[in-house]
Coordinates of N, CA and C in Angstrom, one line a residue:
M1 N -122.1 36.1 53.0 CA -121.3 34.9 53.1 C -120.3 35.1 54.2
D2 N -120.2 34.3 55.2 CA -119.3 34.4 56.3 C -118.1 33.4 56.1
L3 N -117.0 33.9 55.7 CA -115.8 33.1 55.5 C -114.7 33.4 56.5
S4 N -115.2 34.0 57.6 CA -114.2 34.4 58.7 C -113.6 33.2 59.4
N5 N -112.4 33.4 59.9 CA -111.7 32.5 60.7 C -111.4 31.1 60.0
N6 N -111.0 31.2 58.7 CA -110.8 30.0 58.0 C -109.3 29.8 57.6
M7 N -108.4 30.7 58.1 CA -107.0 30.7 57.8 C -106.7 30.7 56.3
F8 N -107.5 31.4 55.5 CA -107.2 31.5 54.1 C -106.0 32.4 53.9
I9 N -105.2 32.1 52.9 CA -104.0 32.8 52.6 C -104.0 33.1 51.1
G10 N -103.6 34.3 50.7 CA -103.5 34.6 49.2 C -104.3 35.8 48.9
E11 N -104.6 35.9 47.6 CA -105.4 37.0 47.0 C -106.9 36.6 47.0
I12 N -107.7 37.5 47.2 CA -109.2 37.3 47.1 C -109.5 37.4 45.6
P13 N -110.2 36.4 45.0 CA -110.5 36.4 43.6 C -111.4 37.6 43.2
V14 N -111.0 38.3 42.2 CA -111.8 39.5 41.7 C -113.1 39.1 41.2
A15 N -113.3 37.8 40.9 CA -114.6 37.3 40.4 C -115.7 37.6 41.5
F16 N -115.4 37.7 42.7 CA -116.4 38.0 43.8 C -117.2 39.3 43.4
V17 N -116.6 40.2 42.7 CA -117.3 41.5 42.3 C -118.4 41.2 41.4
D18 N -118.3 40.1 40.6 CA -119.3 39.9 39.6 C -120.6 39.1 40.1
L19 N -120.6 38.8 41.4 CA -121.7 38.1 42.0 C -122.8 39.1 42.2
K20 N -123.9 39.0 41.5 CA -125.0 40.0 41.5 C -125.7 40.2 42.8
N21 N -126.0 39.2 43.5 CA -126.8 39.3 44.7 C -126.0 39.2 46.0
F22 N -124.7 39.5 45.9 CA -123.8 39.5 47.0 C -123.9 40.8 47.8
T23 N -124.3 40.7 49.0 CA -124.4 41.9 49.9 C -123.5 41.9 51.0
L24 N -122.9 40.8 51.4 CA -122.0 40.8 52.5 C -121.0 39.7 52.3
L25 N -119.7 40.0 52.5 CA -118.6 39.0 52.5 C -117.7 39.3 53.7
N26 N -117.8 38.4 54.7 CA -117.0 38.5 55.9 C -115.8 37.6 55.8
L27 N -114.6 38.3 55.7 CA -113.3 37.6 55.5 C -112.4 37.9 56.7
F28 N -113.0 38.3 57.8 CA -112.3 38.7 59.0 C -111.4 37.5 59.5
R29 N -110.2 37.8 60.0 CA -109.3 36.9 60.5 C -108.8 35.8 59.5
N30 N -108.5 36.3 58.3 CA -107.8 35.5 57.3 C -106.6 36.4 56.9
K31 N -105.7 35.8 56.1 CA -104.5 36.5 55.7 C -104.6 36.6 54.2
L32 N -105.4 37.6 53.8 CA -105.7 37.7 52.3 C -105.3 39.1 51.8
G33 N -104.8 39.1 50.6 CA -104.5 40.4 49.9 C -105.7 40.7 49.1
A34 N -106.0 42.0 49.0 CA -107.2 42.3 48.2 C -107.1 43.7 47.5
K35 N -105.9 44.1 47.1 CA -105.8 45.4 46.5 C -106.6 45.5 45.2
E36 N -106.5 44.6 44.3 CA -107.3 44.7 43.1 C -108.8 44.6 43.3
L37 N -109.2 43.7 44.2 CA -110.6 43.6 44.6 C -111.1 44.9 45.2
I38 N -110.4 45.5 46.1 CA -110.8 46.7 46.7 C -111.0 47.8 45.7
E39 N -110.0 47.9 44.8 CA -110.1 48.9 43.7 C -111.4 48.7 42.9
R40 N -111.7 47.5 42.5 CA -112.9 47.3 41.7 C -114.2 47.5 42.5
L41 N -114.2 47.2 43.8 CA -115.4 47.5 44.6 C -115.6 49.0 44.8
Q42 N -114.5 49.7 44.9 CA -114.6 51.2 45.0 C -115.2 51.8 43.7
R43 N -114.7 51.3 42.6 CA -115.3 51.8 41.3 C -116.8 51.4 41.2
L44 N -117.2 50.2 41.6 CA -118.6 49.9 41.6 C -119.4 50.8 42.5
Q45 N -118.9 51.0 43.7 CA -119.6 51.9 44.7 C -119.7 53.3 44.1
N46 N -118.7 53.8 43.5 CA -118.8 55.1 42.9 C -119.8 55.2 41.8
A47 N -119.8 54.1 41.0 CA -120.8 54.1 39.9 C -122.2 54.0 40.4
A48 N -122.4 53.3 41.5 CA -123.8 53.2 42.1 C -124.2 54.5 42.6
K49 N -123.3 55.2 43.3 CA -123.6 56.5 43.9 C -124.0 57.5 42.7
E50 N -123.2 57.5 41.7 CA -123.4 58.3 40.5 C -124.8 58.0 39.9
E51 N -125.1 56.7 39.8 CA -126.4 56.4 39.2 C -127.5 56.8 40.1
A52 N -127.4 56.7 41.4 CA -128.4 57.1 42.3 C -128.6 58.7 42.3
N53 N -127.5 59.4 42.1 CA -127.6 60.9 42.0 C -128.3 61.3 40.7
N54 N -128.1 60.5 39.6 CA -128.7 60.9 38.3 C -130.1 60.3 38.1
G55 N -130.5 59.4 39.0 CA -131.7 58.6 38.7 C -132.9 59.3 39.3

């Protein structure tokens, strides 16, 4: 999903993490805060890596 250059301001909703078939989110050139979203995405990425190593 390309949402770049939209002049969005605020926090990125954490609900984006729950979208199952989401592979790309382009938010370039917006003024968004994403601390909580980044933390959740990092946890998901770590879980996926762990699952791949154990699978």
